[in-house]
Amino acid sequence: MTEVLNPVQKIWQEQPVEGIKMSVDEIRRRAGKFERRIVWRNRREIVSCILVSVLFAYFLATNHHVLFRMAYGLFIVGMIWVAVQLHRKGSVNSLPPALGAASSLQFFRTQLERQRDVIKNVWPWYLAPLVPGYVMLTVAYAVSFPRPVRWLGVAAFDAFIVLVFVGIWKLNVRAARCLQRSIDELNSAETSR
Amino acid sequence: MSAIENVSAIEAIPAASSADELYQEAAKTFGAALERLARAYEADADLRRDLLQDIHVALWRSFQGFDGRCSARTWVYRVAHNVGASHVLRQKRTRTQALVGLEELENLPDENSGQPAADRSHALDRLLNLIQRLNPLDRHVILSYLEGLDAASIGEITGLSARNVATKIHRIKNVLARQFQQGGESHD
């Protein structure tokens, strides 16, 4: 234990503090508020998913072409899958109760690994589930409007969607690489003797 | 009186004490240290108050799982810093300045370098500015050092190897010496 404080340590330790105190009852109230915030966030996600699904369900019900109906059905399934995954991987997680059992290094690394895994594998849970819907929609347009001039518009729209998907994927891969570098630094900080 | 001098009070609590009792004793012993810590993790006064309350809630909740395998002091600092680190990671999108490690900070040119601080308040502002530029792990190490914890305790709390803690403390002393014109190797 340090016996003699240097001037900077003294400045730090002797800085004025407000002396904020919280009673156990206040703590319980705030803990409840925090839990309610998480519940509301989850409800918001479910409601958003239901609204989008209802919109596609309306398209599905009002369109009589079987290929369009299949496309909207695939979009609904894709949206539900994305919403479930967003809920599972969401960044506003409640903190684990055994927060003191993990050293700062372990905790920080776990947080970075979680973020890396979410963005590194963005294809299977965020982008790919919507692909079947888009493909089926393109097929439906091509079959329903067998005029090449119409297909140009569809092709341009598809090309735009492909560019957006590739852009999202590339950005996430780059961010995942940055996170991996930080994780590697933490690993070497832990193991070097 | 620093939190370290009061540690014996909380260490004396029997392991069978309830989470409420443990929390109350920890808040009494480390309350000021937790406020200083929150200040190092959040510059905005309102957000800092929220962060401090989050730290207290996390501490209270965490004591339900406290098994006495590490000291209460280690537990308190781990919980508080882990909440602080989560806060820093959440603020990532709104941050204007990239966070750096101690090594980079040591090599960064600083406009204040070598200039004596006008008064304690100015020196504290300069110190906080320095701390808030650090990544969460190095921020943890410098805060533990400023709180007067020894290298072994810092290693236990952070999970860093003894060699790394020694290197980081050496860098901290150099950075502080450069910033505040004091002997870098004067003490341990």
CSV table of C-alpha atoms in Angstrom, one decimal:
chain,number,residue,atom,x,y,z
A,1,MET,CA,0.0,0.0,0.0
A,2,THR,CA,1.3,3.4,-0.8
A,3,GLU,CA,2.5,5.2,2.3
A,4,VAL,CA,3.4,8.7,1.0
A,5,LEU,CA,1.1,10.4,-1.6
A,6,ASN,CA,2.7,12.4,-4.3
A,7,PRO,CA,1.2,15.8,-5.1
A,8,VAL,CA,-0.9,14.6,-8.0
A,9,GLN,CA,-2.4,11.8,-5.9
A,10,LYS,CA,-3.1,14.4,-3.2
A,11,ILE,CA,-4.9,16.6,-5.7
A,12,TRP,CA,-6.9,13.7,-6.9
A,13,GLN,CA,-7.9,12.3,-3.4
A,14,GLU,CA,-8.6,15.7,-1.9
A,15,GLN,CA,-10.8,17.0,-4.7
A,16,PRO,CA,-14.2,18.2,-3.3
A,17,VAL,CA,-17.0,15.6,-3.6
A,18,GLU,CA,-20.7,16.2,-3.2
A,19,GLY,CA,-21.1,13.3,-0.8
A,20,ILE,CA,-24.0,11.8,-2.7
A,21,LYS,CA,-25.8,9.1,-0.6
A,22,MET,CA,-28.5,6.7,-1.7
A,23,SER,CA,-30.6,4.8,0.7
A,24,VAL,CA,-31.4,1.1,0.0
A,25,ASP,CA,-35.0,2.1,-0.8
A,26,GLU,CA,-33.8,4.6,-3.4
A,27,ILE,CA,-31.4,2.0,-4.8
A,28,ARG,CA,-34.3,-0.5,-5.1
A,29,ARG,CA,-36.5,2.1,-6.8
A,30,ARG,CA,-33.8,2.9,-9.3
A,31,ALA,CA,-33.1,-0.8,-9.9
A,32,GLY,CA,-36.8,-1.3,-10.7
A,33,LYS,CA,-36.7,1.7,-13.0
A,34,PHE,CA,-33.8,0.2,-14.9
A,35,GLU,CA,-35.5,-3.1,-15.3
A,36,ARG,CA,-38.7,-1.3,-16.5
A,37,ARG,CA,-36.5,0.5,-19.1
A,38,ILE,CA,-35.3,-2.9,-20.4
A,39,VAL,CA,-38.9,-4.2,-20.5
A,40,TRP,CA,-40.0,-1.2,-22.5
A,41,ARG,CA,-37.2,-1.5,-24.9
A,42,ASN,CA,-38.1,-5.1,-25.5
A,43,ARG,CA,-41.8,-4.1,-26.0
A,44,ARG,CA,-40.8,-1.4,-28.5
A,45,GLU,CA,-38.9,-4.0,-30.6
A,46,ILE,CA,-41.8,-6.4,-30.5
A,47,VAL,CA,-44.3,-3.6,-31.5
A,48,SER,CA,-42.0,-2.5,-34.4
A,49,CYS,CA,-41.8,-6.0,-35.6
A,50,ILE,CA,-45.5,-6.5,-35.4
A,51,LEU,CA,-46.2,-3.2,-37.3
A,52,VAL,CA,-43.8,-4.1,-40.2
A,53,SER,CA,-45.2,-7.7,-40.3
A,54,VAL,CA,-48.8,-6.3,-40.3
A,55,LEU,CA,-47.9,-4.1,-43.3
A,56,PHE,CA,-46.4,-7.0,-45.2
A,57,ALA,CA,-49.4,-9.2,-44.2
A,58,TYR,CA,-51.7,-6.5,-45.7
A,59,PHE,CA,-49.7,-6.7,-49.0
A,60,LEU,CA,-49.9,-10.5,-48.8
A,61,ALA,CA,-53.7,-10.4,-48.2
A,62,THR,CA,-54.5,-7.9,-50.9
A,63,ASN,CA,-52.2,-9.2,-53.7
A,64,HIS,CA,-53.5,-12.2,-55.5
A,65,HIS,CA,-50.4,-13.1,-57.4
A,66,VAL,CA,-48.9,-16.2,-55.7
A,67,LEU,CA,-45.2,-15.1,-56.3
A,68,PHE,CA,-45.8,-11.7,-54.7
A,69,ARG,CA,-47.6,-13.4,-51.8
A,70,MET,CA,-44.6,-15.7,-51.3
A,71,ALA,CA,-42.2,-12.7,-51.4
A,72,TYR,CA,-44.2,-10.8,-48.7
A,73,GLY,CA,-44.4,-14.0,-46.6
A,74,LEU,CA,-40.7,-14.4,-46.8
A,75,PHE,CA,-40.2,-10.8,-45.8
A,76,ILE,CA,-42.4,-11.4,-42.7
A,77,VAL,CA,-40.4,-14.4,-41.7
A,78,GLY,CA,-37.1,-12.5,-42.3
A,79,MET,CA,-38.3,-9.5,-40.2
A,80,ILE,CA,-39.3,-11.7,-37.3
A,81,TRP,CA,-35.9,-13.4,-37.5
A,82,VAL,CA,-34.1,-10.1,-37.5
A,83,ALA,CA,-36.2,-8.7,-34.6
A,84,VAL,CA,-35.6,-11.8,-32.5
A,85,GLN,CA,-31.8,-11.6,-33.1
A,86,LEU,CA,-31.7,-7.9,-32.4
A,87,HIS,CA,-33.5,-8.6,-29.1
A,88,ARG,CA,-30.9,-11.3,-28.3
A,89,LYS,CA,-27.8,-9.4,-29.3
A,90,GLY,CA,-29.1,-5.9,-28.2
A,91,SER,CA,-26.5,-3.5,-26.8
A,92,VAL,CA,-28.6,-2.2,-23.9
A,93,ASN,CA,-28.3,-5.4,-21.9
A,94,SER,CA,-28.8,-5.3,-18.2
A,95,LEU,CA,-25.4,-5.6,-16.4
A,96,PRO,CA,-24.7,-9.1,-15.0
A,97,PRO,CA,-25.3,-9.2,-11.2
A,98,ALA,CA,-21.8,-10.8,-10.5
A,99,LEU,CA,-20.1,-7.8,-11.9
A,100,GLY,CA,-17.4,-7.9,-9.2
A,101,ALA,CA,-16.4,-11.5,-10.0
A,102,ALA,CA,-14.8,-10.5,-13.3
A,103,SER,CA,-11.6,-8.4,-13.4
A,104,SER,CA,-11.7,-5.3,-15.5
A,105,LEU,CA,-9.7,-7.0,-18.2
A,106,GLN,CA,-12.1,-10.0,-18.5
A,107,PHE,CA,-15.1,-7.8,-18.4
A,108,PHE,CA,-13.8,-5.3,-21.0
A,109,ARG,CA,-12.7,-8.2,-23.2
A,110,THR,CA,-16.1,-9.9,-23.0
A,111,GLN,CA,-17.9,-6.7,-23.9
A,112,LEU,CA,-15.5,-6.2,-26.9
A,113,GLU,CA,-16.0,-9.9,-28.0
A,114,ARG,CA,-19.7,-9.5,-27.8
A,115,GLN,CA,-19.7,-6.4,-30.0
A,116,ARG,CA,-17.2,-8.1,-32.4
A,117,ASP,CA,-19.4,-11.2,-32.8
A,118,VAL,CA,-22.5,-9.1,-33.4
A,119,ILE,CA,-21.0,-7.1,-36.2
A,120,LYS,CA,-18.7,-9.7,-37.6
A,121,ASN,CA,-21.5,-12.2,-38.3
A,122,VAL,CA,-23.9,-9.6,-39.6
A,123,TRP,CA,-24.8,-11.7,-42.7
A,124,PRO,CA,-26.6,-14.6,-41.1
A,125,TRP,CA,-28.8,-12.6,-38.7
A,126,TYR,CA,-29.3,-9.2,-40.3
A,127,LEU,CA,-28.8,-9.3,-44.0
A,128,ALA,CA,-29.4,-12.8,-45.2
A,129,PRO,CA,-32.9,-13.2,-43.8
A,130,LEU,CA,-34.1,-10.4,-46.1
A,131,VAL,CA,-32.5,-11.8,-49.2
A,132,PRO,CA,-35.1,-14.5,-50.0
A,133,GLY,CA,-37.8,-11.9,-49.9
A,134,TYR,CA,-36.0,-9.6,-52.3
A,135,VAL,CA,-35.1,-12.5,-54.7
A,136,MET,CA,-38.7,-13.7,-54.7
A,137,LEU,CA,-40.0,-10.1,-55.3
A,138,THR,CA,-37.6,-9.7,-58.3
A,139,VAL,CA,-38.8,-13.0,-59.7
A,140,ALA,CA,-42.4,-12.0,-59.2
A,141,TYR,CA,-41.9,-8.7,-61.0
A,142,ALA,CA,-40.1,-10.4,-63.9
A,143,VAL,CA,-42.9,-12.9,-64.3
A,144,SER,CA,-45.7,-10.5,-63.8
A,145,PHE,CA,-44.4,-7.8,-66.2
A,146,PRO,CA,-42.6,-9.7,-69.0
A,147,ARG,CA,-41.4,-6.5,-70.7
A,148,PRO,CA,-37.6,-5.9,-70.6
A,149,VAL,CA,-38.1,-2.1,-70.1
A,150,ARG,CA,-39.7,-2.9,-66.7
A,151,TRP,CA,-36.9,-5.2,-65.8
A,152,LEU,CA,-34.4,-2.4,-66.0
A,153,GLY,CA,-36.0,-0.5,-63.1
A,154,VAL,CA,-36.2,-3.7,-61.1
A,155,ALA,CA,-32.5,-4.5,-61.9
A,156,ALA,CA,-31.5,-0.9,-60.8
A,157,PHE,CA,-33.4,-1.3,-57.6
A,158,ASP,CA,-31.8,-4.7,-56.9
A,159,ALA,CA,-28.3,-3.3,-57.7
A,160,PHE,CA,-29.0,-0.5,-55.2
A,161,ILE,CA,-30.0,-3.1,-52.5
A,162,VAL,CA,-26.9,-5.2,-53.2
A,163,LEU,CA,-24.7,-2.1,-52.9
A,164,VAL,CA,-26.3,-1.2,-49.5
A,165,PHE,CA,-25.9,-4.8,-48.3
A,166,VAL,CA,-22.2,-5.0,-49.4
A,167,GLY,CA,-21.6,-1.5,-47.8
A,168,ILE,CA,-23.1,-2.6,-44.5
A,169,TRP,CA,-21.1,-5.8,-44.5
A,170,LYS,CA,-17.8,-4.0,-45.4
A,171,LEU,CA,-18.2,-1.4,-42.7
A,172,ASN,CA,-18.9,-4.1,-40.1
A,173,VAL,CA,-16.0,-6.2,-41.1
A,174,ARG,CA,-13.7,-3.2,-40.7
A,175,ALA,CA,-15.1,-2.4,-37.3
A,176,ALA,CA,-14.8,-6.0,-36.2
A,177,ARG,CA,-11.1,-6.0,-37.3
A,178,CYS,CA,-10.5,-2.9,-35.0
A,179,LEU,CA,-12.2,-4.6,-32.1
A,180,GLN,CA,-10.1,-7.7,-32.7
A,181,ARG,CA,-6.9,-5.7,-32.5
A,182,SER,CA,-8.1,-4.3,-29.1
A,183,ILE,CA,-9.0,-7.9,-27.9
A,184,ASP,CA,-5.5,-9.1,-29.0
A,185,GLU,CA,-3.9,-6.3,-27.0
A,186,LEU,CA,-5.9,-7.2,-23.9
A,187,ASN,CA,-4.9,-10.9,-24.3
A,188,SER,CA,-1.2,-10.0,-24.5
A,189,ALA,CA,-1.6,-7.7,-21.5
A,190,GLU,CA,-3.1,-10.6,-19.5
A,191,THR,CA,-0.6,-13.3,-20.4
A,192,SER,CA,2.8,-11.4,-20.5
A,193,ARG,CA,4.7,-11.9,-17.3
B,1,MET,CA,-9.3,10.3,4.9
B,2,SER,CA,-8.8,8.1,1.8
B,3,ALA,CA,-10.9,5.0,1.2
B,4,ILE,CA,-7.9,2.8,1.8
B,5,GLU,CA,-7.6,3.9,5.4
B,6,ASN,CA,-11.2,2.9,5.9
B,7,VAL,CA,-11.0,-0.5,4.3
B,8,SER,CA,-10.7,-2.4,7.5
B,9,ALA,CA,-14.3,-1.5,8.4
B,10,ILE,CA,-15.7,-3.3,5.3
B,11,GLU,CA,-13.2,-6.2,5.4
B,12,ALA,CA,-14.4,-6.9,9.0
B,13,ILE,CA,-18.0,-7.6,7.8
B,14,PRO,CA,-18.8,-11.3,8.2
B,15,ALA,CA,-19.4,-13.1,4.8
B,16,ALA,CA,-22.9,-13.9,6.1
B,17,SER,CA,-24.0,-10.2,6.1
B,18,SER,CA,-26.9,-9.4,3.9
B,19,ALA,CA,-26.4,-7.6,0.6
B,20,ASP,CA,-28.1,-4.5,2.0
B,21,GLU,CA,-25.6,-4.4,4.9
B,22,LEU,CA,-22.6,-5.0,2.7
B,23,TYR,CA,-23.8,-2.3,0.3
B,24,GLN,CA,-24.4,0.2,3.1
B,25,GLU,CA,-20.9,-0.4,4.5
B,26,ALA,CA,-19.3,-0.2,1.0
B,27,ALA,CA,-21.2,3.0,0.2
B,28,LYS,CA,-20.0,4.6,3.5
B,29,THR,CA,-16.4,3.5,3.0
B,30,PHE,CA,-16.0,4.0,-0.8
B,31,GLY,CA,-18.6,6.7,-1.4
B,32,ALA,CA,-16.1,9.5,-2.1
B,33,ALA,CA,-13.9,7.2,-4.2
B,34,LEU,CA,-16.9,6.2,-6.3
B,35,GLU,CA,-17.8,9.9,-6.9
B,36,ARG,CA,-14.2,10.6,-8.0
B,37,LEU,CA,-14.4,7.5,-10.3
B,38,ALA,CA,-17.6,8.6,-11.9
B,39,ARG,CA,-16.0,12.0,-12.5
B,40,ALA,CA,-13.2,10.2,-14.4
B,41,TYR,CA,-15.7,8.3,-16.6
B,42,GLU,CA,-18.2,11.2,-17.4
B,43,ALA,CA,-17.5,14.9,-17.8
B,44,ASP,CA,-21.1,16.0,-18.0
B,45,ALA,CA,-22.5,16.7,-14.5
B,46,ASP,CA,-26.1,15.3,-15.1
B,47,LEU,CA,-24.8,12.2,-16.9
B,48,ARG,CA,-22.2,11.8,-14.1
B,49,ARG,CA,-25.0,11.8,-11.5
B,50,ASP,CA,-26.8,9.1,-13.5
B,51,LEU,CA,-23.6,7.1,-13.8
B,52,LEU,CA,-22.9,7.3,-10.1
B,53,GLN,CA,-26.4,6.1,-9.3
B,54,ASP,CA,-26.0,3.2,-11.8
B,55,ILE,CA,-22.7,2.3,-10.0
B,56,HIS,CA,-24.6,2.3,-6.7
B,57,VAL,CA,-27.4,0.1,-8.1
B,58,ALA,CA,-24.9,-2.3,-9.7
B,59,LEU,CA,-23.0,-2.5,-6.4
B,60,TRP,CA,-26.1,-3.2,-4.4
B,61,ARG,CA,-27.2,-5.9,-6.9
B,62,SER,CA,-23.7,-7.4,-7.1
B,63,PHE,CA,-23.4,-8.0,-3.3
B,64,GLN,CA,-26.2,-10.6,-3.7
B,65,GLY,CA,-23.5,-12.7,-5.4
B,66,PHE,CA,-20.6,-11.7,-3.2
B,67,ASP,CA,-18.9,-14.9,-2.0
B,68,GLY,CA,-15.9,-13.5,-0.3
B,69,ARG,CA,-13.4,-15.1,-2.7
B,70,CYS,CA,-11.8,-11.7,-3.2
B,71,SER,CA,-11.7,-8.7,-0.8
B,72,ALA,CA,-14.7,-6.4,-0.6
B,73,ARG,CA,-12.5,-3.6,-1.8
B,74,THR,CA,-11.4,-5.5,-4.9
B,75,TRP,CA,-15.1,-6.3,-5.5
B,76,VAL,CA,-16.2,-2.7,-5.1
B,77,TYR,CA,-13.6,-1.3,-7.5
B,78,ARG,CA,-14.2,-4.1,-10.1
B,79,VAL,CA,-18.0,-3.4,-10.1
B,80,ALA,CA,-17.5,0.4,-10.3
B,81,HIS,CA,-14.9,0.3,-13.0
B,82,ASN,CA,-16.9,-2.3,-15.0
B,83,VAL,CA,-20.0,-0.1,-14.9
B,84,GLY,CA,-17.7,2.8,-15.9
B,85,ALA,CA,-16.2,0.8,-18.8
B,86,SER,CA,-19.7,-0.1,-20.1
B,87,HIS,CA,-20.7,3.6,-19.9
B,88,VAL,CA,-17.6,4.5,-22.0
B,89,LEU,CA,-18.4,1.8,-24.6
B,90,ARG,CA,-22.0,3.0,-24.8
B,91,GLN,CA,-20.9,6.6,-25.4
B,92,LYS,CA,-18.7,5.5,-28.3
B,93,ARG,CA,-20.9,6.9,-31.0
B,94,THR,CA,-21.2,10.4,-29.5
B,95,ARG,CA,-17.5,10.7,-28.6
B,96,THR,CA,-15.5,13.3,-30.6
B,97,GLN,CA,-12.0,12.2,-29.6
B,98,ALA,CA,-10.6,8.7,-30.0
B,99,LEU,CA,-9.5,7.0,-26.8
B,100,VAL,CA,-5.8,6.2,-26.4
B,101,GLY,CA,-3.7,3.9,-24.3
B,102,LEU,CA,-1.0,5.0,-21.9
B,103,GLU,CA,1.7,4.3,-24.4
B,104,GLU,CA,0.2,6.6,-27.0
B,105,LEU,CA,-0.6,9.2,-24.3
B,106,GLU,CA,3.1,9.1,-23.2
B,107,ASN,CA,4.1,10.0,-26.8
B,108,LEU,CA,1.4,12.5,-27.6
B,109,PRO,CA,2.5,16.2,-27.7
B,110,ASP,CA,0.6,18.2,-25.1
B,111,GLU,CA,0.1,21.9,-25.1
B,112,ASN,CA,0.2,22.0,-21.3
B,113,SER,CA,3.3,19.9,-21.0
B,114,GLY,CA,5.9,21.5,-18.7
B,115,GLN,CA,3.6,24.4,-17.7
B,116,PRO,CA,2.8,24.6,-14.0
B,117,ALA,CA,-0.9,24.5,-13.1
B,118,ALA,CA,-2.2,27.8,-11.9
B,119,ASP,CA,-4.0,26.3,-8.9
B,120,ARG,CA,-5.3,23.0,-7.6
B,121,SER,CA,-8.6,23.4,-9.5
B,122,HIS,CA,-6.7,24.0,-12.7
B,123,ALA,CA,-4.5,21.0,-12.0
B,124,LEU,CA,-7.5,18.8,-11.3
B,125,ASP,CA,-9.1,19.9,-14.6
B,126,ARG,CA,-5.9,19.1,-16.4
B,127,LEU,CA,-5.7,15.7,-14.7
B,128,LEU,CA,-9.3,14.8,-15.5
B,129,ASN,CA,-8.8,15.8,-19.1
B,130,LEU,CA,-5.9,13.5,-19.3
B,131,ILE,CA,-7.8,10.6,-17.7
B,132,GLN,CA,-10.8,11.0,-19.9
B,133,ARG,CA,-8.7,10.5,-23.0
B,134,LEU,CA,-7.7,7.0,-21.9
B,135,ASN,CA,-9.2,3.7,-22.9
B,136,PRO,CA,-11.2,2.0,-20.1
B,137,LEU,CA,-8.5,-0.4,-18.9
B,138,ASP,CA,-5.7,2.2,-18.7
B,139,ARG,CA,-8.2,4.6,-17.2
B,140,HIS,CA,-8.8,2.0,-14.5
B,141,VAL,CA,-5.0,1.6,-13.8
B,142,ILE,CA,-4.4,5.3,-13.5
B,143,LEU,CA,-7.4,5.8,-11.3
B,144,SER,CA,-6.3,3.0,-9.0
B,145,TYR,CA,-2.8,4.5,-8.9
B,146,LEU,CA,-4.3,7.9,-8.0
B,147,GLU,CA,-6.4,6.3,-5.3
B,148,GLY,CA,-3.2,5.1,-3.8
B,149,LEU,CA,-3.6,1.3,-4.5
B,150,ASP,CA,-0.4,-0.7,-4.7
B,151,ALA,CA,0.7,-2.7,-7.8
B,152,ALA,CA,-0.5,-6.0,-6.4
B,153,SER,CA,-4.0,-4.7,-5.7
B,154,ILE,CA,-4.2,-3.1,-9.2
B,155,GLY,CA,-3.2,-6.4,-10.7
B,156,GLU,CA,-5.9,-8.3,-8.7
B,157,ILE,CA,-8.6,-5.8,-9.7
B,158,THR,CA,-7.7,-5.3,-13.3
B,159,GLY,CA,-6.5,-8.8,-14.1
B,160,LEU,CA,-3.3,-7.5,-15.7
B,161,SER,CA,-0.1,-9.3,-15.2
B,162,ALA,CA,2.4,-8.0,-12.6
B,163,ARG,CA,4.8,-7.0,-15.4
B,164,ASN,CA,2.1,-5.1,-17.2
B,165,VAL,CA,1.0,-3.2,-14.1
B,166,ALA,CA,4.6,-2.2,-13.4
B,167,THR,CA,5.0,-1.0,-17.0
B,168,LYS,CA,1.8,1.0,-16.9
B,169,ILE,CA,2.6,2.6,-13.5
B,170,HIS,CA,6.0,3.6,-14.9
B,171,ARG,CA,4.2,5.2,-17.9
B,172,ILE,CA,1.7,6.9,-15.6
B,173,LYS,CA,4.5,8.4,-13.5
B,174,ASN,CA,6.2,9.7,-16.7
B,175,VAL,CA,3.0,11.2,-18.1
B,176,LEU,CA,2.2,12.9,-14.7
B,177,ALA,CA,5.8,14.0,-14.4
B,178,ARG,CA,5.7,15.6,-17.8
B,179,GLN,CA,2.3,17.2,-17.2
B,180,PHE,CA,2.8,18.4,-13.6
B,181,GLN,CA,6.6,18.9,-13.5
B,182,GLN,CA,7.4,16.5,-10.8
B,183,GLY,CA,9.9,13.7,-10.3
B,184,GLY,CA,8.7,10.6,-12.3
B,185,GLU,CA,10.3,8.0,-10.2
B,186,SER,CA,10.0,9.5,-6.7
B,187,HIS,CA,7.9,6.9,-5.0
B,188,ASP,CA,6.0,3.6,-5.4
